[in-house]
Every structure is written in structure tokens, then in C-alpha cells.
Coordinates of C-alpha atoms and ligand atoms in Angstrom, one line a residue:
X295 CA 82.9 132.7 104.7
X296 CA 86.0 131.0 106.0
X297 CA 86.4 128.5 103.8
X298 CA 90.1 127.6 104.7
X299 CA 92.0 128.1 101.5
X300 CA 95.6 126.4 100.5
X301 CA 98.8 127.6 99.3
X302 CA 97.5 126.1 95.7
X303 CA 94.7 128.1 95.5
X304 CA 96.8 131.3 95.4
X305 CA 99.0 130.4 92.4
X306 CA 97.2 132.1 89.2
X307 CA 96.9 130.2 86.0
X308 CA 95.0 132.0 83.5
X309 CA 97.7 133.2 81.4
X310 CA 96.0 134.7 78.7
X311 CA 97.5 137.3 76.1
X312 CA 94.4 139.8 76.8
X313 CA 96.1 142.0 79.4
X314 CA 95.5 145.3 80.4
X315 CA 98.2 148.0 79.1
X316 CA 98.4 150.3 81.5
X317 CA 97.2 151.8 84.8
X318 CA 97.4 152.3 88.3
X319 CA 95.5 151.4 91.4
X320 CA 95.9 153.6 95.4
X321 CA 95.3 151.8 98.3
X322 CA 95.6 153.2 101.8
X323 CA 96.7 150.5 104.3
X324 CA 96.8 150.8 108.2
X325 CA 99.4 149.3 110.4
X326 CA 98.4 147.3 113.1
X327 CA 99.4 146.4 116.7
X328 CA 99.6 143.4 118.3
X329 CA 97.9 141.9 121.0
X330 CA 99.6 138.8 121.2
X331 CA 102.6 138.6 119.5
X332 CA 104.2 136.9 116.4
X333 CA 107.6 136.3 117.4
X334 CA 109.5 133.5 115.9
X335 CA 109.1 132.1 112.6
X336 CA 110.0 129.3 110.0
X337 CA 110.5 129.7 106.1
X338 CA 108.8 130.7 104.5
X339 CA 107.3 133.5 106.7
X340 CA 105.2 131.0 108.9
X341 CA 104.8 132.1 112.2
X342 CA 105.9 129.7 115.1
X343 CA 102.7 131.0 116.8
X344 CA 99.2 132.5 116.0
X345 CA 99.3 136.3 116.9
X346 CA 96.1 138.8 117.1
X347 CA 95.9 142.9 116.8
X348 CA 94.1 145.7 116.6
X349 CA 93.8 147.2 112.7
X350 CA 95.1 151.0 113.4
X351 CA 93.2 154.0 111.6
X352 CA 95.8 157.2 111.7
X353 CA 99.1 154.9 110.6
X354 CA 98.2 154.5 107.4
X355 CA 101.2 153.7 104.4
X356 CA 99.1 155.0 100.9
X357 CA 101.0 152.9 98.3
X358 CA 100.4 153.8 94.2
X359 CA 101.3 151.0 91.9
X360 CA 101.7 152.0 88.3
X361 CA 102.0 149.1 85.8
X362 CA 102.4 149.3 81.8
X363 CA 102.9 146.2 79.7
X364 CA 106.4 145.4 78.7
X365 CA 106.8 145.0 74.7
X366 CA 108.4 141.4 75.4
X367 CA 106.2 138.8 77.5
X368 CA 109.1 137.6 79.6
X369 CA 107.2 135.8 81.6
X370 CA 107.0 133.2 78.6
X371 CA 110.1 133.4 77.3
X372 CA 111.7 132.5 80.4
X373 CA 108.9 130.0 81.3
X374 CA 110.5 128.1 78.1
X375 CA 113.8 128.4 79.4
X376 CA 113.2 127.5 82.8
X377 CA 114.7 130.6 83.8
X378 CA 111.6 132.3 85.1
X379 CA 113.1 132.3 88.9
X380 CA 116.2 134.2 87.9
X381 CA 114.6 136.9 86.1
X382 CA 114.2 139.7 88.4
X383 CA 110.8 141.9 88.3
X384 CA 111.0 145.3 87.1
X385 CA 110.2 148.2 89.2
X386 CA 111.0 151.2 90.3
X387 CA 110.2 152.8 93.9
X388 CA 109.6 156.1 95.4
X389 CA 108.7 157.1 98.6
X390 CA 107.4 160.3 99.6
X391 CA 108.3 162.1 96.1
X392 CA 112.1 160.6 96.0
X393 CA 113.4 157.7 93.9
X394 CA 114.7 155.5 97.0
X395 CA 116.9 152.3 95.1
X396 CA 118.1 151.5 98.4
X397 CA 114.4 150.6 99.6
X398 CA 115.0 148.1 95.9
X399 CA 116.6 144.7 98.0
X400 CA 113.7 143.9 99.9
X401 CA 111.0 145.0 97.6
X402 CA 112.9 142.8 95.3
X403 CA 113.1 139.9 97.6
X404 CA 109.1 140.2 98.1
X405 CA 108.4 140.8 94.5
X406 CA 110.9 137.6 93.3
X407 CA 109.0 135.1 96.1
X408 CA 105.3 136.0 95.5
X409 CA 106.2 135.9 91.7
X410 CA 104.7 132.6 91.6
X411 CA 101.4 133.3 92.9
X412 CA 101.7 136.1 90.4
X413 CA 103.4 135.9 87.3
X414 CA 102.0 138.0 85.3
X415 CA 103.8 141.1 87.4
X416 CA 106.6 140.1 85.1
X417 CA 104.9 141.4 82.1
X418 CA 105.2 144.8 83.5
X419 CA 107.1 147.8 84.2
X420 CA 106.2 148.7 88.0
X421 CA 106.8 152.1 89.4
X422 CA 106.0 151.9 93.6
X423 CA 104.8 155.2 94.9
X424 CA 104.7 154.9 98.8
X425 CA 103.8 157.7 101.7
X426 CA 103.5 157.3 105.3
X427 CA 101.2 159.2 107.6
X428 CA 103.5 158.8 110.4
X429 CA 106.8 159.9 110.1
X430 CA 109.5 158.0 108.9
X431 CA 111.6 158.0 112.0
X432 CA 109.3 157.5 114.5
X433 CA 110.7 154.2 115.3
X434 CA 107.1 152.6 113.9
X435 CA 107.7 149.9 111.8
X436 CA 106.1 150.6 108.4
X437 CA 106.3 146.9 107.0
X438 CA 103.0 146.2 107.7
X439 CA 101.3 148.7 106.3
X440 CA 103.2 148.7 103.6
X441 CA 103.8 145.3 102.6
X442 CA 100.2 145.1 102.5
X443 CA 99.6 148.2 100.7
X444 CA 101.8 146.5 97.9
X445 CA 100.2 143.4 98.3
X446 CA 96.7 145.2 97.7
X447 CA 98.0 146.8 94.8
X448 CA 98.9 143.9 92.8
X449 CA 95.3 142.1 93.6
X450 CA 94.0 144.7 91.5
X451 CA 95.5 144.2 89.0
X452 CA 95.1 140.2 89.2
X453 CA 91.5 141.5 89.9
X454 CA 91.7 142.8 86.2
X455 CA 92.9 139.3 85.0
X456 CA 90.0 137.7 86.9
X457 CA 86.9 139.7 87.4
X458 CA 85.2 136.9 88.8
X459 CA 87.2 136.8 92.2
X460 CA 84.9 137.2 95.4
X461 CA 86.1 139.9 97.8
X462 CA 86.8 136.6 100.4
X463 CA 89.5 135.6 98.0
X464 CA 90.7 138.8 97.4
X465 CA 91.1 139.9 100.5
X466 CA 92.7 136.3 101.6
X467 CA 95.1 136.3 98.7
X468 CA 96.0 139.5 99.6
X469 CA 96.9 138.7 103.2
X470 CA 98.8 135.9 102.1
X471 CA 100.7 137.9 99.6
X472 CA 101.1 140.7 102.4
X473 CA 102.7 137.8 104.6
X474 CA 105.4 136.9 102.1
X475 CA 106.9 140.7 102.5
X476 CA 106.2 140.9 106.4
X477 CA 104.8 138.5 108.8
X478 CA 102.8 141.4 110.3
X479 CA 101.6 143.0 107.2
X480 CA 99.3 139.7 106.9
X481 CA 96.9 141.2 109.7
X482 CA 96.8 144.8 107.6
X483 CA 94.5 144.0 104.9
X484 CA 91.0 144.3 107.1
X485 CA 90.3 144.9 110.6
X486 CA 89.2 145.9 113.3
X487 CA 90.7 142.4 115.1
X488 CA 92.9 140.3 112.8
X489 CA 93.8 136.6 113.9
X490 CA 97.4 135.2 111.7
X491 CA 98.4 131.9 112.6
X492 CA 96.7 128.4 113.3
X493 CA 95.0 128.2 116.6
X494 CA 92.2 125.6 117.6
X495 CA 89.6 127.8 119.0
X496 CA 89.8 130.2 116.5
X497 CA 87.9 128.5 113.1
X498 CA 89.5 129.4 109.7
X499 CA 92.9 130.4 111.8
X500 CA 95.5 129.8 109.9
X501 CA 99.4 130.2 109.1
X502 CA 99.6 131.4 105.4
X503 CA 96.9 134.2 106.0
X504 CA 95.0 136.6 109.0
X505 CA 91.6 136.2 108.9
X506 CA 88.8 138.8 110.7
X507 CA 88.2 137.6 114.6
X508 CA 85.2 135.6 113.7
X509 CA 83.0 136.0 116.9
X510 CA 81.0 139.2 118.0
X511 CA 83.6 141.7 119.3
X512 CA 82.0 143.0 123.0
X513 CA 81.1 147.1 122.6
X514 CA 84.0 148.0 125.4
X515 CA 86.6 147.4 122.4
X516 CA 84.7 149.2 120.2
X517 CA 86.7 152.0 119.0
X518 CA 89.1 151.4 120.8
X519 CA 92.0 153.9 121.3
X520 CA 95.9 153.5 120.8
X521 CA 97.9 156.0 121.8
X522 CA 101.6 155.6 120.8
X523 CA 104.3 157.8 122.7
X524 CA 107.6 158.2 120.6
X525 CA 110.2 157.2 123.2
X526 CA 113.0 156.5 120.6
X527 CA 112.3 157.9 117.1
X528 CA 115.8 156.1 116.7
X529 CA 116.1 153.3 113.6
X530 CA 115.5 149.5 114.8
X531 CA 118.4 148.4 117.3
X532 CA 117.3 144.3 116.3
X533 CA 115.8 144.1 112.8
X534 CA 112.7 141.4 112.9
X535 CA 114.5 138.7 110.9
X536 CA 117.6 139.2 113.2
X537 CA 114.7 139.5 115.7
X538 CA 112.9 136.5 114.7
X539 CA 115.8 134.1 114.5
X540 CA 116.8 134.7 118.1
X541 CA 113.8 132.4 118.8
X542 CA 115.6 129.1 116.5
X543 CA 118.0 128.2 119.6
X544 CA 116.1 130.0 122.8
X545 CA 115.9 127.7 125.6
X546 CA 112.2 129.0 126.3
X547 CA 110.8 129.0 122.7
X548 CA 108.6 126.3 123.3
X549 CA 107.0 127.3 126.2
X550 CA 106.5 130.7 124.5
X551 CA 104.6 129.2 121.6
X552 CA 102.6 127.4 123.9
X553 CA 101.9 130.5 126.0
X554 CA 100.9 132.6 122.7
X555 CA 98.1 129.6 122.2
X556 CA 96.6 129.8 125.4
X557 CA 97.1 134.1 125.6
X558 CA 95.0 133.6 122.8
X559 CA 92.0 131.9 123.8
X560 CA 91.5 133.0 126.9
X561 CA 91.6 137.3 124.5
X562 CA 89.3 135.2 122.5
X563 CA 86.9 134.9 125.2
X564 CA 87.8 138.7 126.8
X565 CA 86.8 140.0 123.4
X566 CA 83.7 138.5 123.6
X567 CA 82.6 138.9 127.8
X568 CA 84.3 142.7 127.7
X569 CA 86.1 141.5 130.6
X570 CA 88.9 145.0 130.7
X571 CA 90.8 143.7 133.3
X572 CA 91.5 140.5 131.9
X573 CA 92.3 142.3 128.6
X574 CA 94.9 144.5 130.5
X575 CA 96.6 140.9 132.2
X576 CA 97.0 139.2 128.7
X577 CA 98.1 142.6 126.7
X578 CA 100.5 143.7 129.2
X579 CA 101.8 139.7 130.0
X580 CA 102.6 139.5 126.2
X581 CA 104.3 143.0 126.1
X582 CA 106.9 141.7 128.4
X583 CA 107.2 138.5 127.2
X584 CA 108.2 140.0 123.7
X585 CA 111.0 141.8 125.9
X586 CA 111.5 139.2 127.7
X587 CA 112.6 136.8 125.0
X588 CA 114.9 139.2 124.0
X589 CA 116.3 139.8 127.2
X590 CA 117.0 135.7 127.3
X591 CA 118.1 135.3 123.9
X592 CA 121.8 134.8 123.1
X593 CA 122.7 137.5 121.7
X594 CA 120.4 139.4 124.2
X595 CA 119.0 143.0 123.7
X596 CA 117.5 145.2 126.1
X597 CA 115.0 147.4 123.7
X598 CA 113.4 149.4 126.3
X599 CA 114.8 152.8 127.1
X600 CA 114.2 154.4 130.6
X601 CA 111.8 156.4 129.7
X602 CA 109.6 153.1 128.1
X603 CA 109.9 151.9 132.3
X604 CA 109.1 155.7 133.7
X605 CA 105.9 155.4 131.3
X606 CA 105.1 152.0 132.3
X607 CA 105.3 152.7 136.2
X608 CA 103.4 155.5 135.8
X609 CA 100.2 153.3 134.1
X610 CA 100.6 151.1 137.3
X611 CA 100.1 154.5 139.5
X612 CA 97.2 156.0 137.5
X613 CA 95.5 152.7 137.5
X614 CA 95.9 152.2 141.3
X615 CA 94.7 155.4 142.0
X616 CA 91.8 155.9 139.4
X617 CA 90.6 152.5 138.8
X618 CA 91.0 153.1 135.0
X619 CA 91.2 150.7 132.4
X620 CA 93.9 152.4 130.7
X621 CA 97.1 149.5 129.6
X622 CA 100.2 149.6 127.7
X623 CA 102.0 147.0 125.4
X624 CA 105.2 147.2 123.1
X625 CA 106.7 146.5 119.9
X626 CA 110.0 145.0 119.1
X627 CA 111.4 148.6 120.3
X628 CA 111.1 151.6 122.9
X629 CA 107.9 153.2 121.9
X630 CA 104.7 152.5 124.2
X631 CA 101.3 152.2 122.9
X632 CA 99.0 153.2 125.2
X633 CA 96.0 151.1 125.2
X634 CA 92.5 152.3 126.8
X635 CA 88.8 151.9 126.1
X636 CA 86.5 155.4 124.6
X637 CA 84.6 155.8 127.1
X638 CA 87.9 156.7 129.2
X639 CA 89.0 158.8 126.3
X640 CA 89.0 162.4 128.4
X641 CA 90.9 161.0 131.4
X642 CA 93.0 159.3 129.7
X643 CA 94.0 161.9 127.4
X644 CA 94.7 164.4 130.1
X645 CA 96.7 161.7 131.8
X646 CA 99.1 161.5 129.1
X647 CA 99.4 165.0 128.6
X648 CA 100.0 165.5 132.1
X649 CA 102.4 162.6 133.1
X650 CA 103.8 161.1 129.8
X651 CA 104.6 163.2 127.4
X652 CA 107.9 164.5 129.4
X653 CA 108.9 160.9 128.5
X654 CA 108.4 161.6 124.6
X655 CA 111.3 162.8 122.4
X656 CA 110.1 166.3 122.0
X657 CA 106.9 165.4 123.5
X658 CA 105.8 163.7 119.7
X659 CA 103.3 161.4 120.4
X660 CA 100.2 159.8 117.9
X661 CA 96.6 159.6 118.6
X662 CA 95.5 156.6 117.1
X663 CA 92.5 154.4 117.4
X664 CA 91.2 150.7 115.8
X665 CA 90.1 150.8 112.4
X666 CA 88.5 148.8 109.6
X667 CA 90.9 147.6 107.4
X668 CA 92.6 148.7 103.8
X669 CA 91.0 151.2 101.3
X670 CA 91.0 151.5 97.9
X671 CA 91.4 155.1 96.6
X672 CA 90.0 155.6 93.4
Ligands
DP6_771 C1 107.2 142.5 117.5 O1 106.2 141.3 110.9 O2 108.1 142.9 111.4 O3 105.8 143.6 115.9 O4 107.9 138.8 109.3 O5 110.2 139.5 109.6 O6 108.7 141.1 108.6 P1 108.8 139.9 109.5 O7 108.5 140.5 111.0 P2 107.5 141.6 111.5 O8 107.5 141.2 113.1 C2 106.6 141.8 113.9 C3 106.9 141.5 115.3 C4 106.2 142.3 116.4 C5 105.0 141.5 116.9 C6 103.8 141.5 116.0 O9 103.5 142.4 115.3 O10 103.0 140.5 116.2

């Protein structure tokens, strides 16, 4: 099964004439959060430290990719003239029902850059249909879900081209594809725990693609629920690659790495023993630490709002008081997802109505919970 695969074995060769003329293929693709955290990374797209998260089930992007052959195989003509790199991919993209050119830049970059794993997209004219279930300024960042809806969309075509691919491949070349448009988007193509990144515990880890969490997942994260409270609906204050690069000169990078490693295989064994209030240590520890090596960074950010404290004292209270299991981590942003096991689903629920949602801009909040991974919708 995790038969480690290289960056070789994603380039495509068969370059036959016999191509399909037209279609289109759906996929639904979650988001995911992280448990502990990719932050930091080298060209191209290879994270400075393996990260794990939960697969989400309501945050979903639903991506349609329409393809119909162009009447000139540029992809050979150009292959002749050595020019292949400068020809730009077609497409088109809309999202939610509107043509959106301004979305064009980094779909473009993504397209040009997994172009050589795939170069028959540039026998086609693509048209990118894109939805979110989540709204679009909620201040939750949609590359994951859909990088890797796109991602998913052009392995079925390659699919097409090669009938013959196992699902393993598949879904590996997809991940790896997925990784090229977002780091994060790598850990969206299956779930319900996604490992990105090498780490020495964790067999088949590895930096160009998230794998499943290879050993038996303990029942008390099964169904596991996420919560997220919309503190700051705002756009991004640090964009990731700004976000990323702050990591190049900080003076406690290294230790971080180090720390992500270690985070990582002692949740390895939590996942395993069901051991909640380890779980809660390591997922709230690498919440901060995300902030904190923002906080540290030169130029520094502070991403929190007040409210993202006011929500995270009052977890401290309630699980002081009640003994619950309930935990919180972050993103790169205001937002808290709230973190808790399903067997504490009432209490916690009436917890959050009670306490948080004053801290919510106009009380929005998402009920969300793990999931399984990417769907095709045929
Ligand atoms: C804080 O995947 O958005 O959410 O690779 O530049 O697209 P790029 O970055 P991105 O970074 C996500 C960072 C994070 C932590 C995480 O998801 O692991």
C-alpha cells in the first residue's frame, strides 16, 4: 500500500494521439485542519516539517473541470521548439456562477508548474467551475479544498489516458499535484487523518505527498467534531507565502521544525491509546506556536483578535469546571476551531451557544466534523 513513490513516477509519458474530445468530471473536496502545523517551506512547495489534520466533512469546495480538445496539439508543437514552458495553459474560471479572471494568476501559476507531470492539459481548452459550502469571507482558507478539487479533476482525465492506474496512484498523484497549488491542499484528497511531510515514525511519510495515518485510529476520534467560530470573516492579514517566508530568517525555525517532529510522534501514539488529554496538550501547544512564530517573526503579526483570547479563556474555564475534553486550535488567522470528542457533542454544543457565540461576528459559526476524504460526483 505505501509503496513510497518519487517525483519521476508522477511525470506522464504516454503521449498518444487517441485522446478523449470532450467532457467533464465534479469532484467535492473537503478542507482540512491541522493538528500540527505546516509552517515554513522550501521550493518547490516542500514543507520544512511533516504536519497532520483532520479531513473536514461540511467545508467542502465542489470544483467542475470541463475540457474539449484544442484543434492544434500544442503541446507538440511547442515540445519541438522547446518552448513548451512558455506556453501558458488555457482556461477559463468561474466561481459560484461568475467568470472571476482575477482568481486566473494563481490558477495559472499552478496549472504552468504541474504542466510537466501533465502535459496533455495543454491539448485543451479548460473551463474551472468552483463553489464553496462555506462562505467566501469567512476568513477560511479555501486553497485546500480547492487546490485539491482541481488537482482531482485533472486525474480524471489522466485516468482517461491511463485506465490502468490503481486508486493508490491516483490518489498519490493527486495529492502531489494538490501540493504544487497549496501545501495544505496535499492532506485534502482522503481522510479522516492525513500525514504531509517526511517523519521517521510515520512509514510512507513523505514531503511530495500526504498519505492516510497508517495505524488504527483509537474510537475517541472517531467522528470527531470541529466546530469553527467566525471571529474575523475579514480577508487574510499575512498571506501563507508571505506567511511561510517569515520562517527563512526566524531565529527559532529550527527548533520549531524539530518540535513539529516530536508533536508528531508522540499524536501518533495519542491517536492510537485515545489518550484526550494528551491530544488537547499537543493540539493547543501547536496552535500557539503557529502564533507564536508569527509573533517572533521580523516583520511580526499579531493574528488573534480579542475575541480569539475571550474564546480561548473561556475553554480553559469550561474545562476546569466540567472536566470536558473539549480543545481549541487555530489557523494562520482569528477564527477558532473548536475541537471536542462525539460523545461530548450535547455539552459541548450548548457550551458554545451559551458562552461563545457573543464572540462571533454576528454569531456565524460552522458545525463541522472529520470526514473521509474527496468525492467524485458523477
Ligand atoms: C497555518 O497550505 O495555505 O494552515 O503552501 O503557501 O498554499 P501554501 O500554504 P498553506 O499553509 C497552511 C498553513 C496553516 C497550517 C496547516 O494547514 O498546516
Amino acid at each position: 500500500m505505501n509503496k513510497m513513490l518519487t517525483e519521476q513516477d508522477f511525470i506522464f509519458k504516454n503521449n498518444s494521439e487517441d485522446i478523449p474530445k470532450k467532457g467533464s468530471f465534479t469532484w467535492k473536496t473537503p478542507s482540512n485542519i491541522a493538528l500540527v502545523k505546516y509552517w515554513g517551506k522550501r521550493d518547490p512547495q516542500i514543507p520544512e516539517n511533516p504536519s497532520i489534520s483532520f479531513t473536514l466533512d461540511a467545508c467542502f469546495t465542489m470544483t467542475t473541470l470541463e475540457f474539449s480538445k484544442r484543434e492544434t496539439r500544442h503541446f507538440e508543437l511547442d515540445s519541438k521548439s522547446n518552448n513548451e514552458n512558455l506556453k501558458q495553459v488555457q482556461f477559463d474560471i468561474y466561481f459560484e456562477g461568475d467568470k472571476k479572471d482575477d482568481f486566473k494568476p494563481k490558477i495559472q501559476k499552478f496549472l504552468q508548474r504541474i504542466k510537466q507531470y501533465v502535459p496533455f492539459i495543454s491539448n485543451y481548452d479548460l473551463v474551472i467551475r468552483s463553489r464553496n459550502s462555506f462562505p467566501h469571507s469567512s476568513g477560511i482558507a479555501s486553497s485546500a479544498s480547492g487546490m485539491s478539487a482541481l488537482a482531482l479533476g485533472i486525474m480524471s482525465l489522466e485516468k482517461e489516458l491511463n485506465p490502468n492506474m490503481t486508486d493508490d496512484y491516483f490518489n498519490k498523484k493527486a495529492s502531489f499535484l494538490a501540493r504544487l497549488g497549496s501545501g495544505s491542499a496535499s492532506r485534502s484528497i482522503e481522510g479522516e487523518l492525513v500525514v504531509w511531510g517526511n517523519h521517521n515514525d510515520i512509514q510512507g511519510s513523505n514531503d511530495l505527498y500526504g498519505i492516510k495515518f497508517p495505524l488504527t485510529i483509537h474510537n475517541n476520534f472517531k467522528n470527531y467534531h470541529d466546530t469553527i467560530l467566525l471571529v474575523d470573516k475579514g480577508e487574510k492579514q499575512v498571506s501563507s507565502t508571505i506567511g511561510h517566508n517569515l520562517m527563512h530568517k526566524h531565529p527559532f525555525a529550527e527548533k520549531r521544525f524539530e518540535q513539529a517532529h516530536q508533536n508528531l510522534s508522540q499524536l501518533s501514539t495519542i491517536l492510537q491509546n485515545g489518550n484526550l488529554k494528551g491530544f488537547i496538550n499537543i493540539v493547543e501547544s501547536e496552535a500557539l506556536t503557529l502564533h507564536a512564530m508569527m509573533l517572533t517573526s521580523n516583520p511580526y503579526f499579531i493574528l488573534m483578535k480579542p475575541n480569539t483570547l475571550s474564546i480561548i479563556n473561556k475553554i480553559w474555564e469550561f474545562r476546569t469546571q466540567t472536566n470536558s475534553n473539549v480543545c481549541f486550535t487555530l489557523d494562520a488567522g482569528a477564527n477558532v476551531h473548536i475541537l471536542f470528542p462525539e460523545k461530548e457533542k450535547q455539552s459541548v454544543h450548548q457550551f458554545i451557544e451559551t458562552e461563545l457565540l457573543q464572540f462571533c461576528q454576528n454569531n456565524h459559526y460552522i458545525c463541522d466534523r472529520v470526514g473521509f476524504g474527496a468525492k467524485q460526483i458523477k
